[in-house]
Coordinates of C-alpha atoms and ligand atoms in Angstrom, one line a residue:
X10 CA -26.3 -7.7 3.5
X11 CA -23.0 -6.9 5.4
X12 CA -21.3 -3.7 4.4
X13 CA -17.7 -4.3 5.2
X14 CA -15.6 -1.2 5.0
X15 CA -12.8 -2.3 7.3
X16 CA -10.3 -2.6 4.4
X17 CA -10.0 -3.1 0.7
X18 CA -8.5 -6.5 1.4
X19 CA -11.9 -8.1 2.2
X20 CA -12.9 -8.6 -1.4
X21 CA -13.5 -12.0 -2.8
X22 CA -12.8 -13.0 -6.4
X23 CA -15.8 -12.9 -8.6
X24 CA -16.6 -15.2 -11.6
X25 CA -14.4 -13.6 -14.2
X26 CA -11.3 -13.7 -11.9
X27 CA -12.1 -17.2 -10.8
X28 CA -12.4 -18.4 -14.4
X29 CA -9.1 -16.8 -15.2
X30 CA -7.5 -18.6 -12.2
X31 CA -9.0 -22.0 -13.0
X32 CA -7.9 -22.0 -16.6
X33 CA -4.3 -20.8 -15.8
X34 CA -1.3 -22.6 -17.3
X35 CA 1.0 -23.5 -14.4
X36 CA 4.5 -24.9 -13.6
X37 CA 6.9 -24.9 -10.8
X38 CA 7.7 -21.3 -10.1
X39 CA 10.7 -22.1 -7.8
X40 CA 12.3 -23.4 -11.0
X41 CA 10.8 -20.3 -12.8
X42 CA 8.8 -22.7 -14.9
X43 CA 5.3 -21.2 -14.3
X44 CA 4.3 -19.4 -17.5
X45 CA 1.5 -17.4 -15.8
X46 CA 3.8 -16.1 -13.0
X47 CA 6.5 -15.3 -15.6
X48 CA 3.9 -13.4 -17.7
X49 CA 2.7 -11.4 -14.7
X50 CA 6.2 -10.5 -13.6
X51 CA 7.2 -9.5 -17.1
X52 CA 4.1 -7.4 -17.6
X53 CA 4.5 -5.5 -14.3
X54 CA 8.3 -5.0 -14.9
X55 CA 7.4 -3.5 -18.3
X56 CA 4.7 -1.2 -16.8
X57 CA 7.3 0.3 -14.5
X58 CA 10.1 0.2 -17.1
X59 CA 12.2 -2.0 -14.8
X60 CA 14.3 -5.0 -15.8
X61 CA 12.8 -7.5 -13.4
X62 CA 9.8 -8.3 -11.2
X63 CA 9.1 -10.9 -8.6
X64 CA 5.8 -12.3 -7.3
X65 CA 5.4 -12.4 -3.5
X66 CA 2.6 -13.8 -1.4
X67 CA 2.2 -10.6 0.6
X68 CA 3.1 -6.9 0.5
X69 CA 4.8 -7.3 3.8
X70 CA 7.2 -9.9 2.5
X71 CA 7.9 -7.8 -0.6
X72 CA 8.7 -4.7 1.5
X73 CA 10.8 -6.8 4.0
X74 CA 12.7 -8.3 1.1
X75 CA 13.4 -4.8 -0.2
X76 CA 14.6 -3.6 3.2
X77 CA 16.9 -6.6 3.4
X78 CA 18.3 -5.9 -0.1
X79 CA 19.1 -2.3 0.6
X80 CA 20.6 -2.6 4.1
X81 CA 23.1 -4.4 6.4
X82 CA 22.5 -5.2 10.1
X83 CA 22.9 -2.2 12.3
X84 CA 22.0 0.3 9.7
X85 CA 19.1 2.6 9.6
X86 CA 16.0 3.2 7.4
X87 CA 14.4 6.6 7.1
X88 CA 10.6 6.5 6.9
X89 CA 7.5 8.3 8.2
X90 CA 6.1 7.6 11.7
X91 CA 3.0 6.3 10.0
X92 CA 4.8 3.9 7.7
X93 CA 3.4 0.5 7.2
X94 CA 7.0 -1.0 7.1
X95 CA 7.4 0.4 10.6
X96 CA 4.0 0.0 12.2
X97 CA 2.3 -3.0 10.6
X98 CA 4.9 -5.5 9.5
X99 CA 5.4 -7.1 12.9
X100 CA 8.7 -5.4 13.6
X101 CA 10.1 -7.1 10.5
X102 CA 12.7 -4.5 9.8
X103 CA 14.5 -5.3 13.0
X104 CA 13.6 -9.1 12.9
X105 CA 14.7 -9.8 9.3
X106 CA 17.3 -7.1 8.6
X107 CA 18.6 -6.0 12.0
X108 CA 18.0 -2.4 11.2
X109 CA 16.3 0.5 13.1
X110 CA 14.0 3.1 11.7
X111 CA 14.5 6.8 11.9
X112 CA 11.0 8.2 12.0
X113 CA 10.1 11.4 10.3
X114 CA 7.3 13.4 11.8
X115 CA 5.6 14.0 8.4
X116 CA 2.2 15.2 7.2
X117 CA -0.3 12.5 6.6
X118 CA 2.5 10.0 6.1
X119 CA 4.4 12.2 3.7
X120 CA 7.6 14.2 4.2
X121 CA 10.0 16.5 2.4
X122 CA 13.5 16.2 1.0
X123 CA 14.7 18.6 3.7
X124 CA 13.3 16.3 6.4
X125 CA 15.2 13.4 4.8
X126 CA 18.5 15.4 4.8
X127 CA 18.0 16.2 8.5
X128 CA 17.5 12.5 9.3
X129 CA 20.6 11.2 7.6
X130 CA 23.4 10.3 10.1
X131 CA 26.8 11.6 9.0
X132 CA 28.5 8.5 7.6
X133 CA 31.8 9.2 9.2
X134 CA 30.3 9.6 12.7
X135 CA 30.6 5.9 13.7
X136 CA 28.6 6.4 17.0
X137 CA 25.3 6.5 15.1
X138 CA 23.8 3.9 12.8
X139 CA 24.7 4.2 9.1
X140 CA 21.7 5.5 7.1
X141 CA 21.2 3.3 4.0
X142 CA 17.6 3.5 2.8
X143 CA 14.7 5.8 2.4
X144 CA 11.2 4.2 2.3
X145 CA 8.2 6.1 1.0
X146 CA 4.6 4.9 1.0
X147 CA 2.1 6.0 -1.8
X148 CA -0.8 6.2 -1.2
X149 CA -0.3 6.4 2.6
X150 CA -2.5 4.0 4.6
X151 CA -2.5 5.5 8.1
X152 CA -2.3 8.9 6.4
X153 CA -5.8 8.4 4.9
X154 CA -5.0 7.4 1.3
X155 CA -3.1 10.6 0.7
X156 CA -1.1 10.9 -2.5
X157 CA 2.4 12.3 -2.7
X158 CA 3.3 15.3 -4.9
X159 CA 5.6 13.7 -7.5
X160 CA 7.9 16.7 -7.3
X161 CA 8.6 15.8 -3.7
X162 CA 9.3 12.2 -4.6
X163 CA 11.9 13.4 -7.2
X164 CA 13.6 15.8 -4.8
X165 CA 14.1 12.9 -2.4
X166 CA 15.7 10.9 -5.2
X167 CA 18.3 13.6 -5.6
X168 CA 19.0 13.4 -1.8
X169 CA 19.4 9.6 -2.1
X170 CA 21.8 10.0 -5.0
X171 CA 23.9 12.6 -3.1
X172 CA 24.1 10.5 0.0
X173 CA 24.3 7.0 -1.6
X174 CA 21.0 5.8 -0.1
X175 CA 18.6 3.2 -1.5
X176 CA 15.1 4.4 -2.4
X177 CA 12.1 2.1 -1.9
X178 CA 8.5 2.7 -2.6
X179 CA 5.8 0.8 -0.6
X180 CA 3.2 1.0 -3.4
X181 CA 0.6 -1.3 -1.9
X182 CA -2.0 1.2 -3.1
X183 CA 0.1 2.9 -5.8
X184 CA -2.6 2.0 -8.3
X185 CA -5.0 4.3 -6.5
X186 CA -2.5 7.2 -6.7
X187 CA -1.9 6.6 -10.4
X188 CA -5.6 6.8 -11.1
X189 CA -6.3 9.7 -8.7
X190 CA -3.4 11.8 -10.0
X191 CA -3.3 10.6 -13.6
X192 CA 0.3 9.5 -13.2
X193 CA 2.1 6.5 -14.9
X194 CA 3.9 3.5 -13.4
X195 CA 6.9 4.4 -15.6
X196 CA 7.5 7.7 -13.9
X197 CA 7.7 5.9 -10.6
X198 CA 9.9 3.2 -12.1
X199 CA 12.4 5.9 -13.2
X200 CA 12.8 7.3 -9.7
X201 CA 12.8 4.4 -7.3
X202 CA 15.3 1.5 -7.0
X203 CA 12.6 -0.9 -5.8
X204 CA 8.8 -0.7 -5.8
X205 CA 6.3 -3.1 -4.2
X206 CA 2.7 -3.2 -5.4
X207 CA -0.2 -5.1 -4.0
X208 CA -2.7 -7.0 -6.1
X209 CA -4.8 -7.9 -3.1
X210 CA -6.0 -4.4 -2.1
X211 CA -8.0 -2.3 -4.6
X212 CA -7.3 -4.7 -7.5
X213 CA -9.3 -7.4 -5.7
X214 CA -7.0 -10.4 -5.9
X215 CA -7.1 -13.0 -3.2
X216 CA -3.3 -12.9 -2.8
X217 CA -0.3 -11.3 -4.3
X218 CA 2.2 -8.6 -4.4
X219 CA 5.0 -7.8 -6.8
X220 CA 8.4 -6.3 -6.3
X221 CA 10.2 -4.6 -9.2
X222 CA 13.8 -3.4 -9.6
X223 CA 16.8 -3.8 -11.8
X224 CA 18.5 -7.1 -12.5
X225 CA 21.3 -7.0 -9.9
X226 CA 18.9 -6.1 -7.0
X227 CA 16.3 -8.6 -8.1
X228 CA 18.8 -11.4 -8.3
X229 CA 19.2 -10.8 -4.6
X230 CA 15.4 -10.6 -4.1
X231 CA 14.8 -14.1 -5.3
X232 CA 17.3 -15.5 -2.8
X233 CA 15.8 -13.4 0.0
X234 CA 12.3 -14.5 -1.0
X235 CA 13.5 -18.2 -0.8
X236 CA 15.0 -17.5 2.7
X237 CA 11.7 -15.9 3.9
X238 CA 9.9 -19.1 2.8
X239 CA 8.1 -17.3 -0.1
X240 CA 9.2 -19.6 -3.0
X241 CA 5.9 -21.1 -4.2
X242 CA 5.3 -23.8 -6.7
X243 CA 2.2 -23.8 -9.1
X244 CA 1.4 -20.3 -8.1
X245 CA 0.2 -19.3 -11.6
X246 CA -3.3 -19.9 -10.3
X247 CA -2.8 -16.8 -8.2
X248 CA -0.8 -14.8 -10.8
X249 CA -3.7 -15.4 -13.2
X250 CA -5.9 -13.4 -10.8
X251 CA -3.3 -10.6 -11.0
X252 CA -3.3 -10.5 -14.8
X253 CA -7.1 -10.4 -14.8
X254 CA -7.0 -7.6 -12.3
X255 CA -4.5 -5.5 -14.3
X256 CA -6.9 -5.8 -17.3
X257 CA -10.1 -5.2 -15.5
X258 CA -9.8 -3.5 -12.1
X259 CA -7.5 -0.5 -12.4
X260 CA -9.7 2.1 -14.1
X261 CA -12.6 1.3 -11.9
X262 CA -10.7 2.5 -8.8
X263 CA -12.2 5.9 -9.6
X264 CA -15.5 4.5 -8.6
X265 CA -14.1 3.6 -5.2
X266 CA -12.6 7.1 -4.9
X267 CA -15.9 8.8 -5.8
X268 CA -17.8 6.7 -3.2
X269 CA -15.2 7.6 -0.5
X270 CA -15.7 11.3 -1.3
X271 CA -19.5 10.8 -1.1
X272 CA -19.1 9.3 2.4
X273 CA -16.9 12.2 3.4
X274 CA -19.6 14.7 2.4
X275 CA -22.2 12.9 4.6
X276 CA -19.8 12.5 7.5
X277 CA -18.9 16.2 7.3
X278 CA -22.5 17.2 8.1
X279 CA -22.9 15.0 11.2
X280 CA -22.7 16.8 14.5
X281 CA -21.1 13.9 16.2
X282 CA -18.1 14.1 13.9
X283 CA -15.3 16.4 14.7
X284 CA -13.1 16.2 11.6
X285 CA -12.9 14.3 8.3
X286 CA -9.4 14.1 6.7
X287 CA -9.2 15.2 3.1
X288 CA -10.2 12.3 0.8
X289 CA -8.1 11.7 -2.2
X290 CA -8.5 8.0 -2.9
X291 CA -10.4 5.1 -1.3
X292 CA -9.7 5.7 2.4
X293 CA -11.8 7.8 4.7
X294 CA -10.3 8.7 8.1
X295 CA -12.4 10.7 10.6
X296 CA -12.6 11.6 14.2
X297 CA -15.6 11.7 16.6
X298 CA -16.4 14.5 18.9
X299 CA -14.9 13.9 22.3
X300 CA -18.3 13.3 24.0
X301 CA -19.0 10.4 21.6
X302 CA -17.9 7.0 22.7
X303 CA -15.9 5.3 19.9
X304 CA -16.8 1.7 20.7
X305 CA -20.5 2.6 21.0
X306 CA -20.4 4.3 17.6
X307 CA -18.7 1.3 16.0
X308 CA -21.2 -1.0 17.7
X309 CA -24.2 1.1 16.5
X310 CA -22.9 0.8 12.9
X311 CA -22.4 -3.0 13.4
X312 CA -26.0 -3.2 14.5
X313 CA -26.8 -1.8 11.1
X314 CA -24.5 -4.5 9.4
X315 CA -21.8 -1.9 8.8
X316 CA -18.2 -2.8 9.7
X317 CA -15.5 -0.2 10.2
X318 CA -12.3 -0.1 12.2
X319 CA -10.5 2.1 14.7
X320 CA -7.0 3.3 13.8
X321 CA -6.1 4.3 17.4
X322 CA -5.7 7.8 18.7
X323 CA -9.5 8.4 18.3
X324 CA -9.3 8.0 14.5
X325 CA -11.7 5.7 12.6
X326 CA -11.3 4.3 9.1
X327 CA -13.6 3.3 6.2
X328 CA -12.2 1.9 3.0
X329 CA -14.2 1.5 -0.2
X330 CA -13.5 -1.4 -2.6
X331 CA -14.6 -3.6 -5.5
X332 CA -17.2 -5.5 -3.4
X333 CA -18.7 -2.3 -2.0
X334 CA -21.6 -2.0 -4.4
X335 CA -23.8 0.9 -5.4
X336 CA -26.7 -0.6 -3.4
X337 CA -24.5 -0.8 -0.3
X338 CA -23.4 2.7 -0.9
X339 CA -26.9 4.1 -1.0
X340 CA -27.8 2.2 2.1
X341 CA -24.7 3.4 4.0
X342 CA -25.2 7.0 3.1
X343 CA -28.8 6.9 4.2
X344 CA -27.9 5.1 7.5
X345 CA -25.1 7.6 8.2
X346 CA -27.4 10.6 7.4
X347 CA -29.8 9.4 10.2
X348 CA -27.1 9.4 12.9
Ligands
PLP19 C1 -1.6 -3.7 3.0 C2 -0.3 -2.9 3.0 C3 0.9 -3.6 2.8 C4 1.1 -5.1 2.6 O1 0.3 -5.8 3.4 P1 0.1 -7.4 3.3 O2 -1.1 -7.6 4.1 O3 1.3 -8.0 3.9 O4 -0.1 -7.8 1.9 C5 2.1 -2.8 2.7 N1 2.0 -1.5 2.8 C6 0.8 -0.8 2.9 C7 0.8 0.7 3.0 C8 -0.4 -1.5 3.0 O5 -1.5 -0.9 3.2

Protein backbone atom coordinates (compact mmCIF):
# COMPACT_ATOMS: atom_id res chain seq x y z
CA UNK A 1 0.00 0.00 0.00
CA UNK A 2 1.51 3.30 -1.15
CA UNK A 3 0.27 6.38 0.71
CA UNK A 4 0.69 9.16 -1.82
CA UNK A 5 0.27 12.60 -0.26
CA UNK A 6 2.28 14.55 -2.83
CA UNK A 7 -0.82 16.16 -4.32
CA UNK A 8 -4.57 15.82 -4.73
CA UNK A 9 -3.89 15.33 -8.45
CA UNK A 10 -2.72 11.72 -7.96
CA UNK A 11 -6.25 10.28 -7.75
CA UNK A 12 -7.50 7.74 -10.29
CA UNK A 13 -11.12 7.50 -11.41
CA UNK A 14 -13.04 4.75 -9.60
CA UNK A 15 -15.85 2.61 -10.98
CA UNK A 16 -18.71 5.12 -10.72
CA UNK A 17 -16.76 7.81 -12.54
CA UNK A 18 -15.45 5.37 -15.16
CA UNK A 19 -18.99 4.11 -15.82
CA UNK A 20 -20.19 7.69 -16.30
CA UNK A 21 -17.32 8.33 -18.72
CA UNK A 22 -17.88 5.17 -20.73
CA UNK A 23 -21.59 5.82 -21.22
CA UNK A 24 -21.15 9.50 -22.19
CA UNK A 25 -22.84 10.90 -25.30
CA UNK A 26 -20.18 12.68 -27.32
CA UNK A 27 -19.73 14.86 -30.39
CA UNK A 28 -17.13 17.20 -31.87
CA UNK A 29 -16.59 19.86 -29.24
CA UNK A 30 -14.62 22.11 -31.61
CA UNK A 31 -17.96 22.47 -33.44
CA UNK A 32 -19.61 22.75 -29.97
CA UNK A 33 -21.49 19.52 -30.78
CA UNK A 34 -20.54 17.52 -27.72
CA UNK A 35 -23.70 17.33 -25.56
CA UNK A 36 -21.81 16.24 -22.43
CA UNK A 37 -19.30 19.09 -22.64
CA UNK A 38 -22.14 21.52 -23.30
CA UNK A 39 -24.01 20.17 -20.25
CA UNK A 40 -20.95 20.52 -18.03
CA UNK A 41 -20.25 24.06 -19.23
CA UNK A 42 -23.86 25.10 -18.74
CA UNK A 43 -24.01 23.56 -15.30
CA UNK A 44 -20.84 25.27 -14.07
CA UNK A 45 -21.83 28.61 -15.64
CA UNK A 46 -25.14 28.36 -13.75
CA UNK A 47 -23.44 27.45 -10.48
CA UNK A 48 -21.47 30.70 -10.71
CA UNK A 49 -24.36 32.73 -12.12
CA UNK A 50 -22.24 33.52 -15.20
CA UNK A 51 -23.37 33.55 -18.81
CA UNK A 52 -20.77 31.22 -20.19
CA UNK A 53 -18.22 28.52 -19.34
CA UNK A 54 -15.52 26.75 -21.32
CA UNK A 55 -13.89 23.35 -20.73
CA UNK A 56 -10.06 23.31 -20.72
CA UNK A 57 -7.61 20.41 -20.52
CA UNK A 58 -5.69 22.03 -17.65
CA UNK A 59 -6.00 24.72 -15.03
CA UNK A 60 -2.83 26.31 -16.33
CA UNK A 61 -4.36 26.72 -19.78
CA UNK A 62 -7.54 28.19 -18.29
CA UNK A 63 -5.55 30.69 -16.21
CA UNK A 64 -3.29 31.58 -19.12
CA UNK A 65 -6.29 32.13 -21.37
CA UNK A 66 -7.74 34.44 -18.71
CA UNK A 67 -4.51 36.45 -18.48
CA UNK A 68 -4.48 36.76 -22.28
CA UNK A 69 -8.11 37.92 -22.26
CA UNK A 70 -7.54 40.67 -19.73
CA UNK A 71 -4.19 42.06 -20.92
CA UNK A 72 -2.16 43.38 -23.85
CA UNK A 73 1.58 42.76 -24.31
CA UNK A 74 3.73 45.00 -22.11
CA UNK A 75 1.12 45.34 -19.42
CA UNK A 76 1.28 44.12 -15.83
CA UNK A 77 -0.63 41.65 -13.68
CA UNK A 78 -0.83 42.06 -9.92
CA UNK A 79 -0.61 38.80 -7.97
CA UNK A 80 0.90 37.36 -4.82
CA UNK A 81 4.52 36.17 -4.76
CA UNK A 82 3.19 32.65 -4.08
CA UNK A 83 0.74 32.70 -7.02
CA UNK A 84 0.48 29.60 -9.18
CA UNK A 85 0.10 31.80 -12.28
CA UNK A 86 3.52 33.27 -11.50
CA UNK A 87 5.43 30.28 -10.05
CA UNK A 88 4.06 27.12 -11.59
CA UNK A 89 2.81 27.81 -15.10
CA UNK A 90 6.19 27.76 -16.80
CA UNK A 91 6.46 31.51 -17.20
CA UNK A 92 3.29 31.43 -19.30
CA UNK A 93 2.27 34.99 -18.43
CA UNK A 94 5.31 36.36 -20.24
CA UNK A 95 5.42 33.60 -22.91
CA UNK A 96 1.75 33.74 -23.92
CA UNK A 97 0.69 37.26 -23.06
CA UNK A 98 3.93 39.26 -22.96
CA UNK A 99 3.07 40.64 -19.55
CA UNK A 100 5.05 41.00 -16.34
CA UNK A 101 3.86 40.32 -12.81
CA UNK A 102 3.96 42.80 -9.94
CA UNK A 103 4.31 40.56 -6.92
CA UNK A 104 2.65 41.40 -3.64
CA UNK A 105 4.37 40.23 -0.47
CA UNK A 106 1.18 38.85 1.02
CA UNK A 107 0.29 36.57 3.90
CA UNK A 108 0.03 32.88 2.94
CA UNK A 109 -0.69 33.85 -0.66
CA UNK A 110 -3.35 36.43 0.25
CA UNK A 111 -3.22 40.22 0.20
CA UNK A 112 -5.29 43.30 0.99
CA UNK A 113 -7.04 45.91 -1.12
CA UNK A 114 -4.50 48.50 0.11
CA UNK A 115 -1.64 46.36 -1.13
CA UNK A 116 -3.34 46.23 -4.52
CA UNK A 117 -3.74 50.01 -4.59
CA UNK A 118 -0.03 50.43 -3.77
CA UNK A 119 0.90 48.06 -6.62
CA UNK A 120 -1.01 49.86 -9.38
CA UNK A 121 1.20 51.91 -11.68
CA UNK A 122 -0.25 55.35 -12.44
CA UNK A 123 -1.80 54.95 -15.92
CA UNK A 124 -0.49 58.31 -17.17
CA UNK A 125 3.08 57.53 -16.11
CA UNK A 126 4.18 55.95 -19.39
CA UNK A 127 7.57 54.88 -18.03
CA UNK A 128 6.05 51.96 -16.13
CA UNK A 129 3.94 49.09 -17.42
CA UNK A 130 0.21 49.63 -17.52
CA UNK A 131 -1.53 47.64 -14.79
CA UNK A 132 -4.47 45.76 -16.24
CA UNK A 133 -5.32 42.70 -14.12
CA UNK A 134 -5.47 41.47 -10.54
CA UNK A 135 -5.25 37.70 -10.06
CA UNK A 136 -6.28 36.05 -6.80
CA UNK A 137 -5.92 32.38 -5.82
CA UNK A 138 -8.40 30.60 -3.50
CA UNK A 139 -7.52 28.34 -1.80
CA UNK A 140 -3.85 29.24 -1.98
CA UNK A 141 -1.61 26.33 -2.93
CA UNK A 142 1.82 27.48 -1.79
CA UNK A 143 0.04 29.31 1.05
CA UNK A 144 -1.03 25.95 2.51
CA UNK A 145 -4.66 25.71 1.41
CA UNK A 146 -5.53 28.99 3.10
CA UNK A 147 -8.97 30.50 2.38
CA UNK A 148 -9.51 34.18 1.69
CA UNK A 149 -11.84 36.28 3.79
CA UNK A 150 -14.61 37.09 1.30
CA UNK A 151 -14.75 40.69 2.56
CA UNK A 152 -11.16 41.21 1.35
CA UNK A 153 -12.08 39.77 -2.05
CA UNK A 154 -14.96 42.25 -2.32
CA UNK A 155 -12.77 45.20 -1.33
CA UNK A 156 -10.35 44.31 -4.13
CA UNK A 157 -13.31 44.26 -6.57
CA UNK A 158 -13.96 47.88 -5.65
CA UNK A 159 -10.32 48.75 -6.33
CA UNK A 160 -10.53 46.99 -9.72
CA UNK A 161 -13.66 49.00 -10.60
CA UNK A 162 -12.04 52.29 -9.61
CA UNK A 163 -8.89 51.60 -11.61
CA UNK A 164 -10.47 49.76 -14.53
CA UNK A 165 -8.67 46.47 -13.90
CA UNK A 166 -9.75 42.94 -14.78
CA UNK A 167 -10.27 40.59 -11.83
CA UNK A 168 -9.46 36.90 -12.22
CA UNK A 169 -9.76 34.09 -9.68
CA UNK A 170 -7.53 31.04 -9.94
CA UNK A 171 -10.03 28.75 -8.23
CA UNK A 172 -8.19 25.47 -8.82
CA UNK A 173 -9.24 24.54 -5.28
CA UNK A 174 -12.17 26.92 -4.88
CA UNK A 175 -14.38 23.88 -4.12
CA UNK A 176 -12.35 23.32 -0.96
CA UNK A 177 -12.86 26.93 0.11
CA UNK A 178 -16.62 26.77 -0.57
CA UNK A 179 -16.93 23.68 1.63
CA UNK A 180 -14.59 24.91 4.37
CA UNK A 181 -16.15 28.37 4.63
CA UNK A 182 -19.72 27.43 3.73
CA UNK A 183 -19.72 29.85 0.78
CA UNK A 184 -21.46 29.64 -2.60
CA UNK A 185 -20.13 29.64 -6.14
CA UNK A 186 -22.65 32.43 -6.94
CA UNK A 187 -21.09 34.91 -4.55
CA UNK A 188 -17.75 34.41 -6.31
CA UNK A 189 -19.40 34.70 -9.71
CA UNK A 190 -20.82 38.09 -8.69
CA UNK A 191 -17.41 39.49 -7.84
CA UNK A 192 -14.93 38.15 -10.42
CA UNK A 193 -14.78 38.76 -14.19
CA UNK A 194 -13.33 35.30 -14.80
CA UNK A 195 -12.90 32.23 -12.61
CA UNK A 196 -11.02 29.02 -13.36
CA UNK A 197 -11.87 25.85 -11.44
CA UNK A 198 -10.15 22.46 -11.55
CA UNK A 199 -11.99 19.16 -11.76
CA UNK A 200 -8.74 17.22 -11.49
CA UNK A 201 -7.75 18.19 -7.94
CA UNK A 202 -10.01 17.44 -4.98
CA UNK A 203 -12.90 16.42 -7.24
CA UNK A 204 -10.90 13.46 -8.52
CA UNK A 205 -11.27 13.73 -12.31
CA UNK A 206 -8.46 12.54 -14.55
CA UNK A 207 -8.44 15.80 -16.53
CA UNK A 208 -10.29 19.05 -16.74
CA UNK A 209 -10.71 22.66 -15.76
CA UNK A 210 -13.43 25.15 -16.57
CA UNK A 211 -13.23 28.91 -17.09
CA UNK A 212 -16.37 30.98 -16.47
CA UNK A 213 -17.16 34.56 -17.44
CA UNK A 214 -19.63 36.74 -19.28
CA UNK A 215 -20.41 36.28 -22.97
CA UNK A 216 -18.13 38.92 -24.46
CA UNK A 217 -15.06 37.71 -22.56
CA UNK A 218 -15.79 34.06 -23.19
CA UNK A 219 -16.17 34.64 -26.92
CA UNK A 220 -12.53 35.69 -26.74
CA UNK A 221 -11.73 32.67 -24.54
CA UNK A 222 -12.77 30.09 -27.13
CA UNK A 223 -10.50 31.71 -29.72
CA UNK A 224 -7.57 31.79 -27.30
CA UNK A 225 -8.18 28.16 -26.31
CA UNK A 226 -7.99 27.25 -29.99
CA UNK A 227 -4.74 29.20 -30.42
CA UNK A 228 -3.25 27.44 -27.35
CA UNK A 229 -4.10 24.11 -28.96
CA UNK A 230 -6.82 23.31 -26.45
CA UNK A 231 -9.72 22.73 -28.84
CA UNK A 232 -10.58 19.05 -28.30
CA UNK A 233 -12.97 16.77 -30.18
CA UNK A 234 -15.00 14.00 -28.44
CA UNK A 235 -14.01 15.29 -25.05
CA UNK A 236 -17.40 14.51 -23.51
CA UNK A 237 -15.82 11.34 -22.10
CA UNK A 238 -13.84 13.64 -19.82
CA UNK A 239 -16.64 16.12 -19.21
CA UNK A 240 -18.76 13.18 -18.00
CA UNK A 241 -16.20 12.64 -15.24
CA UNK A 242 -16.67 16.31 -14.31
CA UNK A 243 -20.46 16.00 -14.12
CA UNK A 244 -20.09 12.88 -11.99
CA UNK A 245 -17.65 14.69 -9.70
CA UNK A 246 -19.96 17.68 -9.22
CA UNK A 247 -22.70 15.27 -8.10
CA UNK A 248 -20.59 13.05 -5.87
CA UNK A 249 -17.30 14.58 -4.82
CA UNK A 250 -17.88 18.09 -3.49
CA UNK A 251 -19.46 17.48 -0.08
CA UNK A 252 -16.95 14.79 0.76
CA UNK A 253 -14.11 17.34 0.64
CA UNK A 254 -14.81 17.88 4.33
CA UNK A 255 -13.39 14.40 4.96
CA UNK A 256 -10.13 15.48 3.30
CA UNK A 257 -10.12 18.61 5.46
CA UNK A 258 -10.67 16.62 8.65
CA UNK A 259 -7.88 14.19 7.79
CA UNK A 260 -5.51 17.10 7.08
CA UNK A 261 -6.33 18.56 10.51
CA UNK A 262 -5.67 15.17 12.17
CA UNK A 263 -2.27 15.03 10.48
CA UNK A 264 -1.54 18.54 11.73
CA UNK A 265 -2.30 17.52 15.32
CA UNK A 266 0.17 14.62 15.16
CA UNK A 267 2.87 16.71 13.44
CA UNK A 268 2.51 19.41 16.08
CA UNK A 269 3.58 16.97 18.77
CA UNK A 270 6.74 15.79 17.05
CA UNK A 271 9.97 17.25 18.39
CA UNK A 272 11.63 17.18 14.93
CA UNK A 273 9.02 19.57 13.57
CA UNK A 274 9.49 23.27 14.06
CA UNK A 275 6.16 24.59 12.78
CA UNK A 276 2.93 23.50 11.14
CA UNK A 277 1.02 26.14 9.20
CA UNK A 278 -2.66 26.59 10.12
CA UNK A 279 -4.74 23.92 8.34
CA UNK A 280 -8.00 25.11 6.81
CA UNK A 281 -8.52 22.69 3.93
CA UNK A 282 -6.66 19.69 2.49
CA UNK A 283 -3.08 21.00 2.42
CA UNK A 284 -0.61 20.59 5.27
CA UNK A 285 2.61 22.61 5.11
CA UNK A 286 5.21 22.17 7.81
CA UNK A 287 8.85 22.88 8.59
CA UNK A 288 11.47 20.61 10.12
CA UNK A 289 13.78 21.66 12.94
CA UNK A 290 17.05 22.95 11.50
CA UNK A 291 19.07 19.93 12.69
CA UNK A 292 16.79 17.51 10.76
CA UNK A 293 17.89 16.70 7.22
CA UNK A 294 15.00 17.26 4.82
CA UNK A 295 15.90 14.63 2.24
CA UNK A 296 16.58 12.07 4.96
CA UNK A 297 13.16 12.74 6.46
CA UNK A 298 11.46 12.37 3.06
CA UNK A 299 13.43 9.15 2.44
CA UNK A 300 12.44 7.72 5.82
CA UNK A 301 8.79 8.31 4.98
CA UNK A 302 9.35 6.77 1.54
CA UNK A 303 10.81 3.68 3.22
CA UNK A 304 7.42 3.43 4.95
CA UNK A 305 5.62 3.79 1.57
CA UNK A 306 4.63 7.38 2.31
CA UNK A 307 5.22 9.96 -0.40
CA UNK A 308 5.33 13.71 0.28
CA UNK A 309 7.06 16.64 -1.45
CA UNK A 310 9.26 19.58 -0.56
CA UNK A 311 8.04 23.07 -1.45
CA UNK A 312 11.48 24.70 -1.24
CA UNK A 313 12.71 26.99 1.53
CA UNK A 314 12.60 24.15 4.09
CA UNK A 315 8.85 23.65 3.74
CA UNK A 316 7.26 20.24 3.20
CA UNK A 317 3.76 19.50 1.93
CA UNK A 318 1.16 16.78 2.35
CA UNK A 319 -2.18 16.91 0.53
CA UNK A 320 -5.18 14.74 1.42
CA UNK A 321 -7.54 13.53 -1.31
CA UNK A 322 -10.22 11.13 -2.55
CA UNK A 323 -7.85 8.15 -2.80
CA UNK A 324 -6.35 8.70 0.65
CA UNK A 325 -8.47 6.18 2.53
CA UNK A 326 -9.37 5.81 6.22
CA UNK A 327 -7.04 2.78 6.42
CA UNK A 328 -4.15 4.82 4.97
CA UNK A 329 -4.97 7.62 7.38
CA UNK A 330 -4.75 5.38 10.46
CA UNK A 331 -1.50 3.93 9.20
CA UNK A 332 0.02 7.34 8.46
CA UNK A 333 -0.90 8.73 11.87
CA UNK A 334 0.61 5.74 13.62
CA UNK A 335 3.85 5.88 11.58
CA UNK A 336 4.18 9.63 12.16
CA UNK A 337 3.58 9.26 15.89
CA UNK A 338 6.58 6.93 16.07
CA UNK A 339 8.98 9.43 14.55
C1 LIG B 1 -3.08 22.81 -9.87
C2 LIG B 1 -3.27 24.25 -9.91
C3 LIG B 1 -3.57 24.92 -11.11
C4 LIG B 1 -3.68 24.24 -12.45
O1 LIG B 1 -2.80 23.23 -12.64
P1 LIG B 1 -2.83 22.23 -13.89
O2 LIG B 1 -1.91 21.18 -13.44
O3 LIG B 1 -2.38 23.00 -15.06
O4 LIG B 1 -4.24 21.74 -14.06
C5 LIG B 1 -3.76 26.28 -11.05
N1 LIG B 1 -3.70 26.95 -9.89
C6 LIG B 1 -3.45 26.34 -8.72
C7 LIG B 1 -3.44 27.13 -7.47
C8 LIG B 1 -3.22 24.97 -8.69
O5 LIG B 1 -2.96 24.38 -7.52
